[in-house]
Amino acid sequence: MKKHQGFSLAMMAGLSGYLVVGSPAPAHAMHIMEGFLPVGWAIFWWVVYLPFLVWGLRSLARITRQHPETKLLLALAGAFTFVLSALKIPSVTGSCSHPTGTGLGAVLFGPAVMSVLGGLVLLFQALLLAHGGLTTLGANGVSMAVIGPFMAYGIYRLVMHLSGRQSLAIFLAAALANLLTYVVTSAQLALAFPSATGGVLAAFAKFAGIFALTQIPLAISEGLLTVLVWNWLQTYNREELQVLNLIKQES
């Protein structure tokens, strides 16, 4: 048992180190930077994001009222998202990429809650790290705090229903949420800045192609790291996971 825990800890340290190692040079990757979107598109994405934010606030209030013992897990999910999404990894394309960290919270508390936690993470990063921006918070919120978590939750439920293999479900949920976040960002940029020759589709292919080279290995790494964190939660937060009905109640 101790050998297994030591191996898991070593794997978590190794994957965390891989994600941390990177240039701290200022860059604007998945989070669309302040003022980059035309005003019309910035307003549009805010309008799309706000209903999910309101839904998330109501869901968050219900969970904390009914299950106050899960507040530490909520804090963990927010911190996990903040740390991972703040890590900027150099890209061979000349830009940079980073994990999103939203899959874990989506599986734990559902996608609606992550619209709040992800929004708070994006707000802090915009104000403290100059990563993203306030006018583009709606667009970044839709990609990272809404679409990504919904993908994670849907994949988790589907894989659990089909196979019952929780580690596989966690891995795919985290990895595909990461990838879909960048796909949505590529679509947002393509809609705002269509190619002069090929239109929106050509612009989307360009943005998605740039992101894909670095984001695919990052998504796999995030999936593996999330599985390791999940295993530790099962060991040390079993009662809270049982409250959330994520593991079976022991008779």
mmCIF file of C-alpha atoms in Angstrom:
data_model
loop_
_atom_site.group_PDB
_atom_site.id
_atom_site.type_symbol
_atom_site.label_atom_id
_atom_site.label_comp_id
_atom_site.label_asym_id
_atom_site.label_seq_id
_atom_site.Cartn_x
_atom_site.Cartn_y
_atom_site.Cartn_z
ATOM 1 C CA MET A 1 0.000 0.000 0.000
ATOM 2 C CA LYS A 2 2.795 2.389 1.002
ATOM 3 C CA LYS A 3 4.708 1.476 -2.147
ATOM 4 C CA HIS A 4 1.646 2.285 -4.239
ATOM 5 C CA GLN A 5 1.170 5.646 -2.490
ATOM 6 C CA GLY A 6 4.828 6.484 -2.978
ATOM 7 C CA PHE A 7 4.570 5.698 -6.673
ATOM 8 C CA SER A 8 1.447 7.868 -6.994
ATOM 9 C CA LEU A 9 3.170 10.730 -5.181
ATOM 10 C CA ALA A 10 6.192 10.436 -7.458
ATOM 11 C CA MET A 11 3.952 10.438 -10.539
ATOM 12 C CA MET A 12 2.080 13.512 -9.291
ATOM 13 C CA ALA A 13 5.369 15.306 -8.634
ATOM 14 C CA GLY A 14 6.720 14.355 -12.047
ATOM 15 C CA LEU A 15 3.633 15.458 -13.959
ATOM 16 C CA SER A 16 3.370 18.647 -11.912
ATOM 17 C CA GLY A 17 7.009 19.367 -12.643
ATOM 18 C CA TYR A 18 6.447 18.818 -16.333
ATOM 19 C CA LEU A 19 3.532 21.265 -16.286
ATOM 20 C CA VAL A 20 5.424 23.806 -14.184
ATOM 21 C CA VAL A 21 8.617 23.793 -16.247
ATOM 22 C CA GLY A 22 8.112 26.560 -18.703
ATOM 23 C CA SER A 23 8.973 30.102 -19.460
ATOM 24 C CA PRO A 24 7.282 32.711 -17.260
ATOM 25 C CA ALA A 25 7.524 35.161 -20.131
ATOM 26 C CA PRO A 26 4.274 37.121 -20.651
ATOM 27 C CA ALA A 27 2.080 35.509 -23.262
ATOM 28 C CA HIS A 28 -1.594 35.293 -24.143
ATOM 29 C CA ALA A 29 -2.698 31.856 -25.243
ATOM 30 C CA MET A 30 -6.005 30.206 -24.504
ATOM 31 C CA HIS A 31 -7.218 33.179 -22.461
ATOM 32 C CA ILE A 32 -8.051 35.802 -25.061
ATOM 33 C CA MET A 33 -6.298 38.961 -23.949
ATOM 34 C CA GLU A 34 -7.872 42.260 -22.977
ATOM 35 C CA GLY A 35 -9.236 44.289 -25.874
ATOM 36 C CA PHE A 36 -8.429 41.632 -28.481
ATOM 37 C CA LEU A 37 -12.024 40.858 -29.471
ATOM 38 C CA PRO A 38 -14.181 43.380 -31.332
ATOM 39 C CA VAL A 39 -16.732 45.014 -29.023
ATOM 40 C CA GLY A 40 -19.687 43.193 -30.575
ATOM 41 C CA TRP A 41 -18.140 39.766 -30.027
ATOM 42 C CA ALA A 42 -17.021 40.637 -26.501
ATOM 43 C CA ILE A 43 -20.606 41.604 -25.595
ATOM 44 C CA PHE A 44 -22.021 38.548 -27.348
ATOM 45 C CA TRP A 45 -19.904 36.114 -25.317
ATOM 46 C CA TRP A 46 -20.755 37.928 -22.085
ATOM 47 C CA VAL A 47 -24.444 37.482 -22.887
ATOM 48 C CA VAL A 48 -23.871 33.769 -23.530
ATOM 49 C CA TYR A 49 -21.860 33.315 -20.335
ATOM 50 C CA LEU A 50 -24.065 35.160 -17.814
ATOM 51 C CA PRO A 51 -26.979 32.643 -17.663
ATOM 52 C CA PHE A 52 -24.540 29.818 -16.913
ATOM 53 C CA LEU A 53 -22.936 31.979 -14.218
ATOM 54 C CA VAL A 54 -26.316 32.595 -12.560
ATOM 55 C CA TRP A 55 -27.146 28.878 -12.786
ATOM 56 C CA GLY A 56 -23.786 28.052 -11.258
ATOM 57 C CA LEU A 57 -24.266 30.461 -8.357
ATOM 58 C CA ARG A 58 -27.604 28.867 -7.500
ATOM 59 C CA SER A 59 -26.094 25.374 -7.744
ATOM 60 C CA LEU A 60 -23.125 26.393 -5.609
ATOM 61 C CA ALA A 61 -25.404 27.864 -2.932
ATOM 62 C CA ARG A 62 -27.496 24.686 -2.862
ATOM 63 C CA ILE A 63 -24.478 22.388 -2.508
ATOM 64 C CA THR A 64 -22.856 24.422 0.285
ATOM 65 C CA ARG A 65 -26.191 24.657 2.126
ATOM 66 C CA GLN A 66 -27.001 20.944 1.879
ATOM 67 C CA HIS A 67 -23.451 19.593 2.195
ATOM 68 C CA PRO A 68 -21.247 22.106 4.066
ATOM 69 C CA GLU A 69 -18.699 19.361 4.656
ATOM 70 C CA THR A 70 -17.745 19.542 0.958
ATOM 71 C CA LYS A 71 -16.438 23.126 1.129
ATOM 72 C CA LEU A 72 -12.844 21.952 1.331
ATOM 73 C CA LEU A 73 -13.331 19.929 -1.848
ATOM 74 C CA LEU A 74 -14.810 23.013 -3.516
ATOM 75 C CA ALA A 75 -11.743 24.998 -2.514
ATOM 76 C CA LEU A 76 -9.513 22.226 -3.821
ATOM 77 C CA ALA A 77 -11.316 22.164 -7.169
ATOM 78 C CA GLY A 78 -10.934 25.943 -7.519
ATOM 79 C CA ALA A 79 -7.270 25.900 -6.513
ATOM 80 C CA PHE A 80 -6.554 23.007 -8.897
ATOM 81 C CA THR A 81 -8.095 24.975 -11.757
ATOM 82 C CA PHE A 82 -6.261 28.185 -10.809
ATOM 83 C CA VAL A 83 -2.829 26.563 -10.563
ATOM 84 C CA LEU A 84 -3.065 24.472 -13.729
ATOM 85 C CA SER A 85 -4.581 27.192 -15.909
ATOM 86 C CA ALA A 86 -1.949 29.696 -14.741
ATOM 87 C CA LEU A 87 0.906 27.514 -15.993
ATOM 88 C CA LYS A 88 2.078 28.737 -19.363
ATOM 89 C CA ILE A 89 3.968 26.178 -21.372
ATOM 90 C CA PRO A 90 6.252 27.185 -24.279
ATOM 91 C CA SER A 91 4.973 26.040 -27.640
ATOM 92 C CA VAL A 92 6.895 24.976 -30.721
ATOM 93 C CA THR A 93 4.512 27.196 -32.632
ATOM 94 C CA GLY A 94 5.912 30.311 -30.985
ATOM 95 C CA SER A 95 2.889 30.817 -28.778
ATOM 96 C CA CYS A 96 2.164 29.053 -25.499
ATOM 97 C CA SER A 97 -0.448 26.735 -24.063
ATOM 98 C CA HIS A 98 -1.577 25.589 -20.636
ATOM 99 C CA PRO A 99 -3.807 23.026 -18.919
ATOM 100 C CA THR A 100 -7.280 24.051 -17.770
ATOM 101 C CA GLY A 101 -7.898 21.995 -14.621
ATOM 102 C CA THR A 102 -11.682 22.185 -14.939
ATOM 103 C CA GLY A 103 -12.346 18.460 -15.383
ATOM 104 C CA LEU A 104 -11.828 17.533 -11.735
ATOM 105 C CA GLY A 105 -14.310 20.089 -10.389
ATOM 106 C CA ALA A 106 -16.869 19.237 -13.075
ATOM 107 C CA VAL A 107 -16.821 15.568 -12.100
ATOM 108 C CA LEU A 108 -16.945 16.378 -8.370
ATOM 109 C CA PHE A 109 -19.704 19.011 -8.345
ATOM 110 C CA GLY A 110 -21.197 19.116 -11.829
ATOM 111 C CA PRO A 111 -20.565 21.545 -14.703
ATOM 112 C CA ALA A 112 -22.728 24.392 -13.370
ATOM 113 C CA VAL A 113 -20.511 24.942 -10.319
ATOM 114 C CA MET A 114 -17.441 25.201 -12.532
ATOM 115 C CA SER A 115 -18.992 28.159 -14.361
ATOM 116 C CA VAL A 116 -18.514 30.035 -11.070
ATOM 117 C CA LEU A 117 -15.168 28.579 -9.992
ATOM 118 C CA GLY A 118 -13.755 28.895 -13.508
ATOM 119 C CA GLY A 119 -15.046 32.458 -13.771
ATOM 120 C CA LEU A 120 -13.379 33.393 -10.483
ATOM 121 C CA VAL A 121 -10.124 31.841 -11.673
ATOM 122 C CA LEU A 122 -10.291 33.808 -14.923
ATOM 123 C CA LEU A 123 -11.091 37.016 -13.032
ATOM 124 C CA PHE A 124 -8.126 36.635 -10.670
ATOM 125 C CA GLN A 125 -5.798 35.797 -13.550
ATOM 126 C CA ALA A 126 -6.996 38.828 -15.503
ATOM 127 C CA LEU A 127 -6.486 41.154 -12.525
ATOM 128 C CA LEU A 128 -3.339 39.651 -11.011
ATOM 129 C CA LEU A 129 -1.490 37.908 -13.849
ATOM 130 C CA ALA A 130 -2.473 39.997 -16.899
ATOM 131 C CA HIS A 131 -3.694 36.709 -18.399
ATOM 132 C CA GLY A 132 -6.908 37.258 -20.287
ATOM 133 C CA GLY A 133 -8.984 40.361 -19.610
ATOM 134 C CA LEU A 134 -12.228 41.779 -18.297
ATOM 135 C CA THR A 135 -13.829 42.542 -21.654
ATOM 136 C CA THR A 136 -12.899 39.068 -22.892
ATOM 137 C CA LEU A 137 -13.931 37.332 -19.669
ATOM 138 C CA GLY A 138 -17.241 36.305 -21.214
ATOM 139 C CA ALA A 139 -15.535 34.557 -24.139
ATOM 140 C CA ASN A 140 -12.918 32.925 -21.913
ATOM 141 C CA GLY A 141 -15.620 31.944 -19.442
ATOM 142 C CA VAL A 142 -17.662 30.203 -22.141
ATOM 143 C CA SER A 143 -14.685 28.189 -23.397
ATOM 144 C CA MET A 144 -13.003 27.249 -20.106
ATOM 145 C CA ALA A 145 -15.707 27.538 -17.444
ATOM 146 C CA VAL A 146 -18.740 26.327 -19.402
ATOM 147 C CA ILE A 147 -18.006 24.213 -22.499
ATOM 148 C CA GLY A 148 -14.974 22.418 -21.048
ATOM 149 C CA PRO A 149 -16.706 21.399 -17.790
ATOM 150 C CA PHE A 150 -19.850 20.282 -19.625
ATOM 151 C CA MET A 151 -17.699 18.098 -21.861
ATOM 152 C CA ALA A 152 -15.902 16.682 -18.815
ATOM 153 C CA TYR A 153 -19.134 15.871 -17.011
ATOM 154 C CA GLY A 154 -20.751 14.325 -20.097
ATOM 155 C CA ILE A 155 -17.730 12.170 -20.906
ATOM 156 C CA TYR A 156 -17.437 11.024 -17.295
ATOM 157 C CA ARG A 157 -21.085 9.973 -17.133
ATOM 158 C CA LEU A 158 -20.934 8.268 -20.530
ATOM 159 C CA VAL A 159 -17.785 6.245 -19.816
ATOM 160 C CA MET A 160 -19.056 5.258 -16.373
ATOM 161 C CA HIS A 161 -22.327 4.116 -17.917
ATOM 162 C CA LEU A 162 -20.636 2.111 -20.660
ATOM 163 C CA SER A 163 -17.661 0.644 -18.824
ATOM 164 C CA GLY A 164 -17.827 1.480 -15.116
ATOM 165 C CA ARG A 165 -14.055 2.169 -15.181
ATOM 166 C CA GLN A 166 -13.691 5.290 -13.055
ATOM 167 C CA SER A 167 -10.001 5.984 -13.708
ATOM 168 C CA LEU A 168 -10.594 5.848 -17.466
ATOM 169 C CA ALA A 169 -13.633 8.106 -17.089
ATOM 170 C CA ILE A 170 -11.649 10.664 -15.064
ATOM 171 C CA PHE A 171 -8.758 10.631 -17.533
ATOM 172 C CA LEU A 172 -10.950 11.123 -20.600
ATOM 173 C CA ALA A 173 -13.076 13.764 -18.867
ATOM 174 C CA ALA A 174 -10.066 15.909 -17.950
ATOM 175 C CA ALA A 175 -8.195 15.432 -21.219
ATOM 176 C CA LEU A 176 -11.152 16.040 -23.557
ATOM 177 C CA ALA A 177 -12.360 19.042 -21.528
ATOM 178 C CA ASN A 178 -8.907 20.512 -22.021
ATOM 179 C CA LEU A 179 -8.963 19.902 -25.777
ATOM 180 C CA LEU A 180 -12.512 21.149 -26.303
ATOM 181 C CA THR A 181 -11.706 24.375 -24.462
ATOM 182 C CA TYR A 182 -9.070 25.144 -27.080
ATOM 183 C CA VAL A 183 -11.363 24.100 -29.913
ATOM 184 C CA VAL A 184 -13.950 26.602 -28.672
ATOM 185 C CA THR A 185 -11.300 29.297 -28.305
ATOM 186 C CA SER A 186 -10.214 28.630 -31.881
ATOM 187 C CA ALA A 187 -13.830 28.968 -33.032
ATOM 188 C CA GLN A 188 -14.258 32.222 -31.095
ATOM 189 C CA LEU A 189 -11.144 33.694 -32.686
ATOM 190 C CA ALA A 190 -12.148 32.442 -36.144
ATOM 191 C CA LEU A 191 -15.590 34.016 -35.863
ATOM 192 C CA ALA A 192 -14.089 37.336 -34.823
ATOM 193 C CA PHE A 193 -11.236 37.269 -37.323
ATOM 194 C CA PRO A 194 -12.238 35.243 -40.397
ATOM 195 C CA SER A 195 -9.626 34.643 -43.069
ATOM 196 C CA ALA A 196 -9.710 37.020 -46.015
ATOM 197 C CA THR A 197 -9.484 34.088 -48.419
ATOM 198 C CA GLY A 198 -11.095 31.105 -46.699
ATOM 199 C CA GLY A 199 -13.495 32.720 -44.244
ATOM 200 C CA VAL A 200 -14.290 31.337 -40.803
ATOM 201 C CA LEU A 201 -13.361 27.714 -41.598
ATOM 202 C CA ALA A 202 -9.910 28.621 -42.853
ATOM 203 C CA ALA A 203 -9.294 30.824 -39.828
ATOM 204 C CA PHE A 204 -10.493 28.048 -37.497
ATOM 205 C CA ALA A 205 -8.139 25.542 -39.122
ATOM 206 C CA LYS A 206 -5.252 27.957 -38.627
ATOM 207 C CA PHE A 207 -5.973 28.680 -34.950
ATOM 208 C CA ALA A 208 -6.798 25.062 -34.077
ATOM 209 C CA GLY A 209 -3.723 23.789 -35.905
ATOM 210 C CA ILE A 210 -1.462 26.115 -33.928
ATOM 211 C CA PHE A 211 -2.988 25.090 -30.608
ATOM 212 C CA ALA A 212 -3.127 21.358 -31.373
ATOM 213 C CA LEU A 213 0.632 20.800 -31.585
ATOM 214 C CA THR A 214 1.171 21.624 -27.934
ATOM 215 C CA GLN A 215 -2.294 21.110 -26.493
ATOM 216 C CA ILE A 216 -2.679 17.406 -27.234
ATOM 217 C CA PRO A 217 0.295 16.309 -25.061
ATOM 218 C CA LEU A 218 -0.806 18.808 -22.407
ATOM 219 C CA ALA A 219 -4.308 17.323 -22.398
ATOM 220 C CA ILE A 220 -2.915 13.819 -21.927
ATOM 221 C CA SER A 221 -0.701 15.048 -19.081
ATOM 222 C CA GLU A 222 -3.621 16.820 -17.419
ATOM 223 C CA GLY A 223 -5.705 13.664 -17.693
ATOM 224 C CA LEU A 224 -3.005 11.575 -15.999
ATOM 225 C CA LEU A 225 -2.451 14.154 -13.255
ATOM 226 C CA THR A 226 -6.188 14.383 -12.593
ATOM 227 C CA VAL A 227 -6.405 10.598 -12.205
ATOM 228 C CA LEU A 228 -3.593 10.695 -9.635
ATOM 229 C CA VAL A 229 -5.286 13.498 -7.696
ATOM 230 C CA TRP A 230 -8.540 11.556 -7.868
ATOM 231 C CA ASN A 231 -6.855 8.485 -6.389
ATOM 232 C CA TRP A 232 -5.589 10.576 -3.481
ATOM 233 C CA LEU A 233 -9.051 12.000 -2.933
ATOM 234 C CA GLN A 234 -10.441 8.484 -2.774
ATOM 235 C CA THR A 235 -7.888 7.655 -0.101
ATOM 236 C CA TYR A 236 -8.154 10.760 2.086
ATOM 237 C CA ASN A 237 -11.587 12.255 1.263
ATOM 238 C CA ARG A 238 -13.670 9.142 0.949
ATOM 239 C CA GLU A 239 -16.533 10.406 3.098
ATOM 240 C CA GLU A 240 -16.922 13.595 1.049
ATOM 241 C CA LEU A 241 -16.918 11.611 -2.201
ATOM 242 C CA GLN A 242 -19.575 9.333 -0.771
ATOM 243 C CA VAL A 243 -21.683 12.382 0.068
ATOM 244 C CA LEU A 244 -21.393 13.442 -3.565
ATOM 245 C CA ASN A 245 -22.309 9.881 -4.648
ATOM 246 C CA LEU A 246 -19.111 9.555 -6.628
ATOM 247 C CA ILE A 247 -18.124 6.319 -4.978
ATOM 248 C CA LYS A 248 -20.347 3.567 -3.700
ATOM 249 C CA GLN A 249 -21.481 3.589 -0.104
ATOM 250 C CA GLU A 250 -19.897 0.782 1.834
ATOM 251 C CA SER A 251 -22.338 -1.555 3.526
#
